[in-house]
Short mmCIF file of C-alpha atoms and ligand atoms in Angstrom, two decimals:
data_model
loop_
_atom_site.label_atom_id
_atom_site.label_comp_id
_atom_site.label_asym_id
_atom_site.label_seq_id
_atom_site.Cartn_x
_atom_site.Cartn_y
_atom_site.Cartn_z
CA UNK A 1 8.64 128.75 127.15
CA UNK A 2 11.43 130.30 129.15
CA UNK A 3 13.57 127.38 128.04
CA UNK A 4 12.72 127.99 124.43
CA UNK A 5 13.59 131.64 124.81
CA UNK A 6 16.86 130.83 126.45
CA UNK A 7 18.09 128.21 123.95
CA UNK A 8 16.05 129.12 120.89
CA UNK A 9 14.29 126.47 118.78
CA UNK A 10 16.14 123.19 118.76
CA UNK A 11 17.07 122.18 115.24
CA UNK A 12 17.75 118.50 114.68
CA UNK A 13 21.48 118.93 114.18
CA UNK A 14 21.86 121.29 117.11
CA UNK A 15 19.87 118.98 119.36
CA UNK A 16 22.14 116.07 118.46
CA UNK A 17 25.26 118.15 119.11
CA UNK A 18 23.95 119.40 122.44
CA UNK A 19 22.97 115.93 123.58
CA UNK A 20 26.19 114.32 122.53
CA UNK A 21 28.42 116.97 124.04
CA UNK A 22 26.61 117.05 127.37
CA UNK A 23 26.24 113.35 127.43
CA UNK A 24 29.83 112.57 126.51
CA UNK A 25 31.29 115.04 128.99
CA UNK A 26 29.15 113.66 131.79
CA UNK A 27 30.00 110.09 130.77
CA UNK A 28 33.70 110.76 130.70
CA UNK A 29 33.43 112.02 134.25
CA UNK A 30 31.30 109.02 135.15
CA UNK A 31 33.93 106.67 133.71
CA UNK A 32 36.62 108.48 135.64
CA UNK A 33 34.67 108.15 138.86
CA UNK A 34 33.99 104.49 138.23
CA UNK A 35 37.71 103.88 138.22
CA UNK A 36 38.12 105.64 141.49
CA UNK A 37 37.43 109.07 142.96
CA UNK A 38 37.10 111.84 140.38
CA UNK A 39 40.20 114.01 140.17
CA UNK A 40 40.22 117.31 142.04
CA UNK A 41 40.70 119.28 138.82
CA UNK A 42 37.69 117.55 137.23
CA UNK A 43 35.52 118.44 140.21
CA UNK A 44 36.74 122.05 140.16
CA UNK A 45 36.00 122.41 136.44
CA UNK A 46 32.55 120.97 136.98
CA UNK A 47 31.83 123.43 139.79
CA UNK A 48 33.10 126.37 137.74
CA UNK A 49 30.91 125.30 134.82
CA UNK A 50 27.90 125.09 137.09
CA UNK A 51 28.64 128.56 138.46
CA UNK A 52 29.11 130.19 135.07
CA UNK A 53 26.02 128.65 133.42
CA UNK A 54 23.44 128.85 136.13
CA UNK A 55 23.09 129.99 139.65
CA UNK A 56 19.77 128.20 140.32
CA UNK A 57 20.30 124.53 141.30
CA UNK A 58 16.61 123.59 140.79
CA UNK A 59 16.69 124.91 137.26
CA UNK A 60 20.00 123.13 136.65
CA UNK A 61 18.52 119.81 137.87
CA UNK A 62 15.51 120.27 135.62
CA UNK A 63 17.77 120.95 132.66
CA UNK A 64 19.95 117.98 133.48
CA UNK A 65 17.03 115.56 133.80
CA UNK A 66 15.61 116.82 130.52
CA UNK A 67 18.90 116.26 128.70
CA UNK A 68 19.17 112.81 130.38
CA UNK A 69 15.72 111.82 129.13
CA UNK A 70 16.74 112.85 125.61
CA UNK A 71 20.09 111.02 125.57
CA UNK A 72 20.20 107.40 124.50
CA UNK A 73 23.93 106.87 123.95
CA UNK A 74 26.80 106.52 126.32
CA UNK A 75 30.49 105.89 126.03
CA UNK A 76 30.83 102.11 126.07
CA UNK A 77 32.53 99.14 124.39
CA UNK A 78 30.82 96.36 122.43
CA UNK A 79 30.20 93.28 124.57
CA UNK A 80 32.36 90.95 122.47
CA UNK A 81 35.29 93.39 122.59
CA UNK A 82 37.89 92.36 125.15
CA UNK A 83 37.93 95.95 126.53
CA UNK A 84 34.29 95.59 127.64
CA UNK A 85 35.28 93.22 130.49
CA UNK A 86 32.05 91.31 129.83
CA UNK A 87 32.46 87.69 130.92
CA UNK A 88 29.06 86.03 131.11
CA UNK A 89 29.01 83.45 128.27
CA UNK A 90 26.53 81.06 129.90
CA UNK A 91 24.17 81.31 126.93
CA UNK A 92 27.00 80.52 124.50
CA UNK A 93 27.85 77.45 126.55
CA UNK A 94 24.20 76.34 126.37
CA UNK A 95 24.30 76.96 122.61
CA UNK A 96 27.37 74.70 122.38
CA UNK A 97 25.50 71.97 124.26
CA UNK A 98 22.42 72.33 122.02
CA UNK A 99 24.61 72.19 118.89
CA UNK A 100 26.46 69.18 120.28
CA UNK A 101 23.21 67.35 121.00
CA UNK A 102 21.80 68.23 117.57
CA UNK A 103 24.88 67.18 115.60
CA UNK A 104 25.18 63.97 117.62
CA UNK A 105 21.48 63.21 117.16
CA UNK A 106 22.13 63.40 113.43
CA UNK A 107 25.13 61.08 113.85
CA UNK A 108 23.07 58.59 115.87
CA UNK A 109 20.36 58.56 113.20
CA UNK A 110 22.88 58.18 110.40
CA UNK A 111 24.58 55.35 112.26
CA UNK A 112 21.30 53.51 112.91
CA UNK A 113 20.13 53.93 109.30
CA UNK A 114 23.42 52.68 107.92
CA UNK A 115 24.22 49.79 110.27
CA UNK A 116 21.00 48.96 112.16
CA UNK A 117 21.36 47.88 115.81
CA UNK A 118 24.77 46.30 116.37
CA UNK A 119 24.66 46.06 120.18
CA UNK A 120 24.93 42.38 121.04
CA UNK A 121 25.29 41.29 124.70
CA UNK A 122 26.17 37.70 123.74
CA UNK A 123 29.13 38.96 121.72
CA UNK A 124 30.36 40.77 124.86
CA UNK A 125 30.56 37.45 126.71
CA UNK A 126 32.69 36.04 123.87
CA UNK A 127 35.15 38.90 124.41
CA UNK A 128 35.86 37.53 127.88
CA UNK A 129 35.52 33.79 127.26
CA UNK A 130 36.31 31.59 124.27
CA UNK A 131 35.06 28.48 125.97
CA UNK A 132 32.33 28.76 128.65
CA UNK A 133 33.94 25.90 130.61
CA UNK A 134 37.40 27.47 130.67
CA UNK A 135 38.09 30.68 132.63
CA UNK A 136 41.86 31.14 132.30
CA UNK A 137 41.92 34.90 133.02
CA UNK A 138 39.84 34.46 136.20
CA UNK A 139 42.11 31.59 137.32
CA UNK A 140 45.13 33.78 136.68
CA UNK A 141 43.70 36.48 138.92
CA UNK A 142 42.96 33.97 141.70
CA UNK A 143 46.55 32.67 141.52
CA UNK A 144 47.84 36.20 142.19
CA UNK A 145 47.07 35.59 145.90
CA UNK A 146 50.20 33.41 146.03
CA UNK A 147 52.39 36.46 145.35
CA UNK A 148 50.59 38.50 148.00
CA UNK A 149 51.27 35.78 150.56
CA UNK A 150 54.91 35.53 149.43
CA UNK A 151 55.37 39.29 150.03
CA UNK A 152 53.82 39.05 153.51
CA UNK A 153 55.93 36.01 154.40
CA UNK A 154 59.12 37.82 153.32
CA UNK A 155 58.23 40.92 155.33
CA UNK A 156 57.51 38.88 158.45
CA UNK A 157 60.85 37.09 158.15
CA UNK A 158 62.59 40.45 157.68
CA UNK A 159 60.83 41.91 160.73
CA UNK A 160 61.83 38.94 162.88
CA UNK A 161 65.41 39.18 161.64
CA UNK A 162 65.40 35.70 160.00
CA UNK A 163 66.12 37.30 156.63
CA UNK A 164 68.90 39.83 156.17
CA UNK A 165 67.99 43.05 154.30
CA UNK A 166 69.88 41.84 151.23
CA UNK A 167 68.28 38.43 151.16
CA UNK A 168 64.85 39.94 151.76
CA UNK A 169 65.38 42.34 148.86
CA UNK A 170 66.41 39.44 146.63
CA UNK A 171 63.26 37.49 147.53
CA UNK A 172 61.13 40.59 146.86
CA UNK A 173 62.83 41.16 143.48
CA UNK A 174 62.18 37.54 142.48
CA UNK A 175 58.56 37.76 143.68
CA UNK A 176 57.94 41.04 141.82
CA UNK A 177 59.61 39.76 138.64
CA UNK A 178 57.39 36.68 138.70
CA UNK A 179 54.34 38.94 139.22
CA UNK A 180 55.21 40.65 135.94
CA UNK A 181 56.39 37.62 133.93
CA UNK A 182 54.02 34.85 135.03
CA UNK A 183 50.83 36.35 133.48
CA UNK A 184 52.76 37.09 130.25
CA UNK A 185 53.74 33.44 129.93
CA UNK A 186 50.17 32.27 130.63
CA UNK A 187 48.55 34.75 128.22
CA UNK A 188 51.00 33.88 125.44
CA UNK A 189 50.88 30.11 126.01
CA UNK A 190 47.19 29.49 126.70
CA UNK A 191 45.15 30.01 123.51
CA UNK A 192 41.84 30.22 125.35
CA UNK A 193 42.80 33.57 126.95
CA UNK A 194 40.95 36.27 124.97
CA UNK A 195 42.53 39.74 124.42
CA UNK A 196 40.02 41.35 126.80
CA UNK A 197 40.44 38.65 129.46
CA UNK A 198 44.22 38.91 129.09
CA UNK A 199 44.15 42.72 129.40
CA UNK A 200 42.08 42.52 132.62
CA UNK A 201 44.37 39.88 134.14
CA UNK A 202 47.49 41.85 133.21
CA UNK A 203 45.91 45.02 134.61
CA UNK A 204 45.32 43.25 137.93
CA UNK A 205 48.91 41.93 137.99
CA UNK A 206 50.32 45.38 137.14
CA UNK A 207 48.36 46.96 140.00
CA UNK A 208 49.56 44.17 142.29
CA UNK A 209 53.16 44.76 141.21
CA UNK A 210 52.93 48.47 142.06
CA UNK A 211 51.21 47.75 145.40
CA UNK A 212 53.69 45.06 146.50
CA UNK A 213 56.58 47.33 145.49
CA UNK A 214 55.14 50.06 147.72
CA UNK A 215 54.54 47.53 150.55
CA UNK A 216 58.17 46.44 150.39
CA UNK A 217 59.47 50.04 150.40
CA UNK A 218 57.31 51.30 153.28
CA UNK A 219 58.15 48.34 155.52
CA UNK A 220 61.85 48.86 154.78
CA UNK A 221 61.51 52.57 155.68
CA UNK A 222 59.90 51.53 158.96
CA UNK A 223 62.78 49.18 159.77
CA UNK A 224 65.29 51.91 158.93
CA UNK A 225 63.52 54.36 161.24
CA UNK A 226 63.41 51.77 164.00
CA UNK A 227 67.13 51.22 163.64
CA UNK A 228 67.82 54.96 163.77
CA UNK A 229 65.66 55.25 166.87
CA UNK A 230 67.31 52.26 168.50
CA UNK A 231 70.69 53.83 167.84
CA UNK A 232 69.55 57.06 169.46
CA UNK A 233 68.38 54.96 172.46
CA UNK A 234 64.72 55.64 171.84
CA UNK A 235 62.49 53.14 173.58
CA UNK A 236 59.71 53.29 170.98
CA UNK A 237 59.57 50.26 168.71
CA UNK A 238 56.97 51.66 166.39
CA UNK A 239 57.32 53.25 163.00
CA UNK A 240 56.28 56.88 163.44
CA UNK A 241 52.90 57.47 161.90
CA UNK A 242 50.53 60.41 162.17
CA UNK A 243 48.72 60.53 165.53
CA UNK A 244 45.64 58.33 165.56
CA UNK A 245 42.26 59.93 165.23
CA UNK A 246 39.71 59.55 168.02
CA UNK A 247 38.60 55.94 168.36
CA UNK A 248 40.65 54.63 165.41
CA UNK A 249 43.03 51.73 165.98
CA UNK A 250 46.59 52.93 165.47
CA UNK A 251 48.92 50.33 163.95
CA UNK A 252 52.69 50.40 164.46
CA UNK A 253 55.42 48.42 162.74
CA UNK A 254 55.64 45.39 162.83
CA UNK A 255 52.03 45.11 163.99
CA UNK A 256 50.93 45.94 160.45
CA UNK A 257 52.32 42.67 159.04
CA UNK A 258 49.02 40.82 159.06
CA UNK A 259 46.86 39.23 156.36
CA UNK A 260 44.00 41.60 157.16
CA UNK A 261 46.17 44.71 156.80
CA UNK A 262 47.74 43.53 153.53
CA UNK A 263 44.44 42.50 151.94
CA UNK A 264 42.89 45.82 152.99
CA UNK A 265 45.69 47.53 151.05
CA UNK A 266 45.27 45.17 148.07
CA UNK A 267 41.59 46.13 147.72
CA UNK A 268 41.94 49.81 148.71
CA UNK A 269 41.87 52.29 145.80
CA UNK A 270 45.50 53.35 146.19
CA UNK A 271 48.91 52.12 145.04
CA UNK A 272 50.86 53.63 147.96
CA UNK A 273 51.01 51.63 151.18
CA UNK A 274 50.61 53.27 154.57
CA UNK A 275 50.38 51.77 158.04
CA UNK A 276 47.41 53.90 159.03
CA UNK A 277 45.24 55.01 156.13
CA UNK A 278 42.83 57.89 156.78
CA UNK A 279 39.39 56.33 157.35
CA UNK A 280 35.93 57.76 156.83
CA UNK A 281 33.63 57.51 159.87
CA UNK A 282 30.94 55.28 158.27
CA UNK A 283 29.65 53.75 155.04
CA UNK A 284 27.05 56.03 153.41
CA UNK A 285 24.60 53.64 151.79
CA UNK A 286 23.05 56.18 149.40
CA UNK A 287 26.51 57.25 148.17
CA UNK A 288 27.53 53.61 147.72
CA UNK A 289 24.38 52.71 145.76
CA UNK A 290 24.69 55.78 143.53
CA UNK A 291 28.27 54.82 142.61
CA UNK A 292 27.21 51.22 141.98
CA UNK A 293 24.36 52.38 139.74
CA UNK A 294 26.77 54.62 137.80
CA UNK A 295 29.23 51.75 137.38
CA UNK A 296 26.55 49.44 135.97
CA UNK A 297 25.02 52.02 133.62
CA UNK A 298 28.33 53.38 132.37
CA UNK A 299 29.76 49.92 131.71
CA UNK A 300 26.70 49.11 129.57
CA UNK A 301 27.10 52.43 127.80
CA UNK A 302 30.78 51.79 127.13
CA UNK A 303 30.09 48.39 125.62
CA UNK A 304 27.07 49.58 123.61
CA UNK A 305 28.86 52.62 122.15
CA UNK A 306 31.90 50.55 121.26
CA UNK A 307 29.80 48.02 119.35
CA UNK A 308 27.50 50.52 117.69
CA UNK A 309 29.85 53.42 117.00
CA UNK A 310 33.55 52.50 117.25
CA UNK A 311 33.63 49.08 115.61
CA UNK A 312 31.97 50.11 112.28
CA UNK A 313 34.35 53.07 111.89
CA UNK A 314 37.37 50.91 112.67
CA UNK A 315 36.20 48.26 110.20
CA UNK A 316 35.73 50.87 107.48
CA UNK A 317 39.22 52.25 108.18
CA UNK A 318 41.02 49.02 107.34
CA UNK A 319 40.87 49.42 103.54
CA UNK A 320 42.23 53.01 103.41
CA UNK A 321 44.97 51.96 105.86
CA UNK A 322 46.02 49.03 103.72
CA UNK A 323 45.95 51.06 100.53
CA UNK A 324 47.76 53.94 102.28
CA UNK A 325 45.05 56.29 101.03
CA UNK A 326 46.13 59.28 103.16
CA UNK A 327 43.11 61.55 102.68
CA UNK A 328 40.68 58.72 103.53
CA UNK A 329 42.87 57.63 106.43
CA UNK A 330 42.69 61.17 107.81
CA UNK A 331 38.93 61.26 107.38
CA UNK A 332 38.53 57.92 109.21
CA UNK A 333 40.87 59.07 111.95
CA UNK A 334 38.81 62.20 112.57
CA UNK A 335 35.62 60.14 112.50
CA UNK A 336 37.07 57.78 115.07
CA UNK A 337 38.36 60.60 117.26
CA UNK A 338 34.89 61.63 118.50
CA UNK A 339 33.56 58.24 119.74
CA UNK A 340 37.00 57.27 121.01
CA UNK A 341 37.24 60.44 123.06
CA UNK A 342 33.70 60.13 124.37
CA UNK A 343 34.40 56.55 125.44
CA UNK A 344 37.61 57.64 127.13
CA UNK A 345 35.73 60.32 129.09
CA UNK A 346 33.07 57.81 130.14
CA UNK A 347 35.82 55.39 131.13
CA UNK A 348 37.51 58.13 133.16
CA UNK A 349 34.33 58.91 135.09
CA UNK A 350 33.29 55.30 135.62
CA UNK A 351 36.77 54.18 136.75
CA UNK A 352 38.25 57.15 138.60
CA UNK A 353 35.02 58.46 140.10
CA UNK A 354 32.39 55.71 140.31
CA UNK A 355 34.47 52.54 140.83
CA UNK A 356 37.19 54.02 143.01
CA UNK A 357 34.69 55.87 145.21
CA UNK A 358 32.63 52.68 145.43
CA UNK A 359 35.62 50.69 146.71
CA UNK A 360 36.69 53.55 148.99
CA UNK A 361 33.21 53.86 150.50
CA UNK A 362 32.94 50.11 150.99
CA UNK A 363 36.31 50.00 152.78
CA UNK A 364 35.84 53.35 154.54
CA UNK A 365 39.01 54.54 152.81
CA UNK A 366 39.20 58.27 153.51
CA UNK A 367 41.47 59.75 150.82
CA UNK A 368 39.21 60.25 147.80
CA UNK A 369 41.61 62.32 145.69
CA UNK A 370 41.72 59.98 142.69
CA UNK A 371 41.98 62.80 140.13
CA UNK A 372 42.35 66.54 140.09
CA UNK A 373 41.24 69.15 137.54
CA UNK A 374 43.22 67.74 134.60
CA UNK A 375 40.61 69.24 132.22
CA UNK A 376 42.07 72.68 132.96
CA UNK A 377 45.60 71.55 132.00
CA UNK A 378 47.49 74.27 130.20
CA UNK A 379 50.60 72.09 129.99
CA UNK A 380 51.11 68.40 129.28
CA UNK A 381 53.03 68.11 132.55
CA UNK A 382 49.99 69.37 134.49
CA UNK A 383 47.84 66.75 132.78
CA UNK A 384 50.13 63.88 133.83
CA UNK A 385 50.34 65.25 137.37
CA UNK A 386 46.57 65.38 137.76
CA UNK A 387 44.61 62.87 135.72
CA UNK A 388 45.63 59.64 137.48
CA UNK A 389 46.54 60.52 141.06
CA UNK A 390 47.15 56.95 142.36
CA UNK A 391 49.77 56.30 139.63
CA UNK A 392 51.25 59.79 139.92
CA UNK A 393 51.59 59.45 143.72
CA UNK A 394 53.27 56.06 143.30
CA UNK A 395 55.66 57.46 140.66
CA UNK A 396 56.65 60.40 142.86
CA UNK A 397 57.02 58.38 146.08
CA UNK A 398 58.64 55.15 144.87
CA UNK A 399 60.44 56.08 141.67
CA UNK A 400 60.93 59.82 141.01
CA UNK A 401 62.03 61.02 144.46
CA UNK A 402 64.34 57.98 145.09
CA UNK A 403 66.01 58.72 141.73
CA UNK A 404 66.41 62.42 142.62
CA UNK A 405 67.84 61.46 146.02
CA UNK A 406 70.37 59.22 144.28
CA UNK A 407 71.62 62.28 142.41
CA UNK A 408 69.84 61.90 139.07
CA UNK A 409 68.85 65.16 137.41
CA UNK A 410 65.19 66.22 137.15
CA UNK A 411 65.10 65.61 133.39
CA UNK A 412 66.65 62.16 133.69
CA UNK A 413 64.24 61.24 136.53
CA UNK A 414 61.20 62.49 134.62
CA UNK A 415 62.32 60.65 131.48
CA UNK A 416 62.85 57.49 133.54
CA UNK A 417 59.29 57.76 134.94
CA UNK A 418 57.84 58.21 131.45
CA UNK A 419 59.97 55.30 130.20
CA UNK A 420 58.60 53.03 132.94
CA UNK A 421 55.08 54.25 132.23
CA UNK A 422 55.59 53.63 128.49
CA UNK A 423 56.78 50.10 129.27
CA UNK A 424 53.64 49.33 131.29
CA UNK A 425 51.34 50.84 128.63
CA UNK A 426 52.97 48.63 125.99
CA UNK A 427 52.88 45.62 128.35
CA UNK A 428 49.13 46.06 128.88
CA UNK A 429 48.37 46.27 125.16
CA UNK A 430 50.92 44.12 123.35
CA UNK A 431 50.75 41.01 125.51
CA UNK A 432 46.94 40.54 125.41
CA UNK A 433 46.94 41.20 121.63
CA UNK A 434 49.94 38.85 121.29
CA UNK A 435 51.78 41.26 119.00
CA UNK A 436 54.60 43.67 119.77
CA UNK A 437 54.39 46.93 117.88
CA UNK A 438 55.56 49.63 120.35
CA UNK A 439 52.82 52.12 119.37
CA UNK A 440 51.72 52.62 123.00
CA UNK A 441 55.34 52.83 124.10
CA UNK A 442 56.12 55.50 121.52
CA UNK A 443 52.90 57.39 122.33
CA UNK A 444 53.94 57.64 125.97
CA UNK A 445 57.55 58.56 125.19
CA UNK A 446 56.29 61.24 122.79
CA UNK A 447 54.84 62.99 125.86
CA UNK A 448 58.32 64.27 126.79
CA UNK A 449 58.93 66.38 123.63
CA UNK A 450 55.24 67.30 123.53
CA UNK A 451 55.42 68.55 127.14
CA UNK A 452 58.48 70.60 126.25
CA UNK A 453 56.84 72.07 123.11
CA UNK A 454 53.54 73.00 124.82
CA UNK A 455 55.33 74.39 127.89
CA UNK A 456 57.73 76.43 125.75
CA UNK A 457 55.47 77.85 123.04
CA UNK A 458 51.84 77.75 124.22
CA UNK A 459 50.17 79.46 127.14
CA UNK A 460 46.69 79.72 128.69
CA UNK A 461 43.82 78.66 126.46
CA UNK A 462 46.21 77.70 123.64
CA UNK A 463 48.04 75.33 125.95
CA UNK A 464 44.71 73.89 127.15
CA UNK A 465 43.56 73.40 123.54
CA UNK A 466 46.86 71.67 122.71
CA UNK A 467 46.40 69.23 125.63
CA UNK A 468 42.81 68.46 124.52
CA UNK A 469 43.95 67.99 120.90
CA UNK A 470 46.71 65.61 121.91
CA UNK A 471 44.14 63.55 123.84
CA UNK A 472 41.47 63.64 121.14
CA UNK A 473 43.77 62.88 118.18
CA UNK A 474 46.65 61.00 119.83
CA UNK A 475 44.63 58.10 121.21
CA UNK A 476 42.73 57.14 118.02
CA UNK A 477 46.03 57.07 116.11
CA UNK A 478 47.32 54.42 118.51
CA UNK A 479 43.96 52.57 118.43
CA UNK A 480 43.96 52.49 114.61
CA UNK A 481 47.56 51.30 114.46
CA UNK A 482 46.94 48.38 116.80
CA UNK A 483 43.62 47.40 115.25
CA UNK A 484 45.07 47.59 111.76
CA UNK A 485 48.03 45.38 112.68
CA UNK A 486 45.74 42.96 114.54
CA UNK A 487 43.41 42.84 111.54
CA UNK A 488 46.28 42.25 109.09
CA UNK A 489 47.70 39.44 111.23
CA UNK A 490 44.45 37.64 111.99
CA UNK A 491 41.93 38.34 109.23
CA UNK A 492 44.22 38.60 106.21
CA UNK A 493 46.05 35.42 107.23
CA UNK A 494 42.70 33.65 107.53
CA UNK A 495 41.54 34.83 104.07
CA UNK A 496 44.94 33.99 102.55
CA UNK A 497 44.68 30.47 103.99
CA UNK A 498 41.04 29.38 103.50
CA UNK A 499 41.89 25.84 104.65
CA UNK A 500 42.55 27.23 108.07
CA UNK A 501 38.88 28.15 108.51
C1 LIG B 1 57.38 62.48 136.05
C2 LIG B 1 56.46 63.00 137.11
C3 LIG B 1 56.50 62.06 138.32
C4 LIG B 1 56.96 64.39 137.51
O1 LIG B 1 56.09 64.92 138.46
P1 LIG B 1 56.18 66.48 138.86
O2 LIG B 1 55.07 66.73 139.80
O3 LIG B 1 56.28 67.28 137.63
O4 LIG B 1 57.56 66.55 139.61
P2 LIG B 1 58.20 67.78 140.39
O5 LIG B 1 59.59 67.95 139.89
O6 LIG B 1 57.29 68.94 140.32
O7 LIG B 1 58.33 67.30 141.91
C5 LIG B 1 57.52 66.35 142.49
C6 LIG B 1 57.94 66.19 143.94
O8 LIG B 1 59.34 65.94 144.02
C7 LIG B 1 59.95 66.89 144.88
N1 LIG B 1 61.29 67.19 144.40
C8 LIG B 1 61.61 67.93 143.31
N2 LIG B 1 62.96 67.98 143.19
C9 LIG B 1 63.47 67.28 144.23
C10 LIG B 1 64.78 66.95 144.66
N3 LIG B 1 65.85 67.36 143.99
N4 LIG B 1 64.94 66.18 145.76
C11 LIG B 1 63.85 65.74 146.45
N5 LIG B 1 62.58 66.00 146.09
C12 LIG B 1 62.39 66.76 145.00
C13 LIG B 1 59.04 68.09 144.85
O9 LIG B 1 59.18 68.87 146.02
C14 LIG B 1 57.70 67.46 144.77
O10 LIG B 1 57.32 67.03 146.06
P3 LIG B 1 55.78 67.04 146.54
O11 LIG B 1 55.06 66.10 145.60
O12 LIG B 1 55.84 66.53 147.93
O13 LIG B 1 55.34 68.45 146.40
C15 LIG B 1 54.99 63.14 136.61
O14 LIG B 1 54.96 63.90 135.45
C16 LIG B 1 54.35 61.81 136.36
O15 LIG B 1 53.78 61.22 137.25
N6 LIG B 1 54.43 61.32 135.09
C17 LIG B 1 53.98 60.02 134.70
C18 LIG B 1 52.55 59.85 134.92
C19 LIG B 1 52.06 58.60 134.27
O16 LIG B 1 52.70 57.94 133.54
N7 LIG B 1 50.84 58.27 134.54
C20 LIG B 1 50.25 57.15 133.92
C21 LIG B 1 48.83 57.34 133.95
S1 LIG B 1 48.02 56.15 132.96
#
């Protein structure tokens, strides 16, 4: 009752005012102290206030706890406000996943109701082979061994001094040119090569071209170092390599010029040759089997989703494309973007993670950096530096840095790399389809202005969104262009000339 006598009856409005003033003043001080030590003046004021209002600490504590139990507000920001510094959005991420699953479940149902089951394993075989007794793409791949042997032969002759550097370079240039041109001639001349078979064979030849180019360069660098050492009267005849790890066999130039060494490089998941690759201590069977399982499952998934999801959308896009019905074209493009992107992501995982790790594990190849965190790219440049590490490493080591060393500017060297990359993208698409349209070439060259635009105007999450958008929308545009042109050439010609059927 003493309390009542001291403060008088608490009316509703007075109670609210008392609570809010005491609460807010204490909270302000609390906020101050949370940012660091409370200021000296704040502490002094608090002490003075305590002195003037009450001399009995027990009574003061009682009063304080009573006012605390009555207060239910404090000075604070809303969680979604950026000033709240709240960062835990795990539930929102789960919500996104649930929404994604739900909307895709609807899409799956709609697709099944409209088209039925389109997955057909027999049709997949026909993508690789026109005639079961003729395997031209496989034969083409087997023939590629000739070029590997030619490169080894040339290097051995160069090491023994039978070939001069100039003549050796000429032989290498001829060999590498044939590696690029020979499969083109075969794919264009032999009608039984299917587009898929042709694309695989050309992919193998392109990889071989990049590997043999690297092999030639590294062996030349070794010879140059040997000559420099010989001139400085060094007695070592080996190409300097990093010191060997415990128990590992250390190879020195020209001891590396063997069939075993070259074929190890040909099958290793890298495009850059080295005399002594880092090796893992043993083959982990469980890791190997997991990667193999992923490869098998994801390949099936890729084929199934293409047949069931991509092909019907592409087929339904042909009419709007021919009639140049822009709104329908846009709608089809956006419809295609989702499955196309999903397939690209599955391809990325199955190729850069499952397949490359499988080969690396099998060969005890130690460097497993096949990709970096390209999904966090805030610039287009970062994406190209990180999504395909074997190609990026090759570009830097055998093309970009040599150009810079020859005095080319950074912009010219970068443009040259993108030009070469655009050429190979076009090469891998146009030749198997037997039509030259330059869509892939232009898509790759467009990366230069796009990189400039994103780097100049967009930052952080906006930059990241721009990179994702360019991937999600850019690819289906190219896919639609090629499929449309292929369809016009093959199907419209067939319908225009019924006698041809
Ligand atoms: C063009 C490209 C090679 C540029 O790469 P980048 O990393 O932006 O290039 P940078 O200018 O940052 O420099 C790269 C290297 O050159 C070096 N360098 C830069 N200027 C140099 C100079 N004047 N002299 C010598 N070296 C130089 C850097 O130090 C760096 O070396 P490091 O790798 O040892 O650190 C890259 O964007 C690329 O690979 N693009 C194509 C990718 C592609 O087509 N992939 C196809 C996938 S399907």
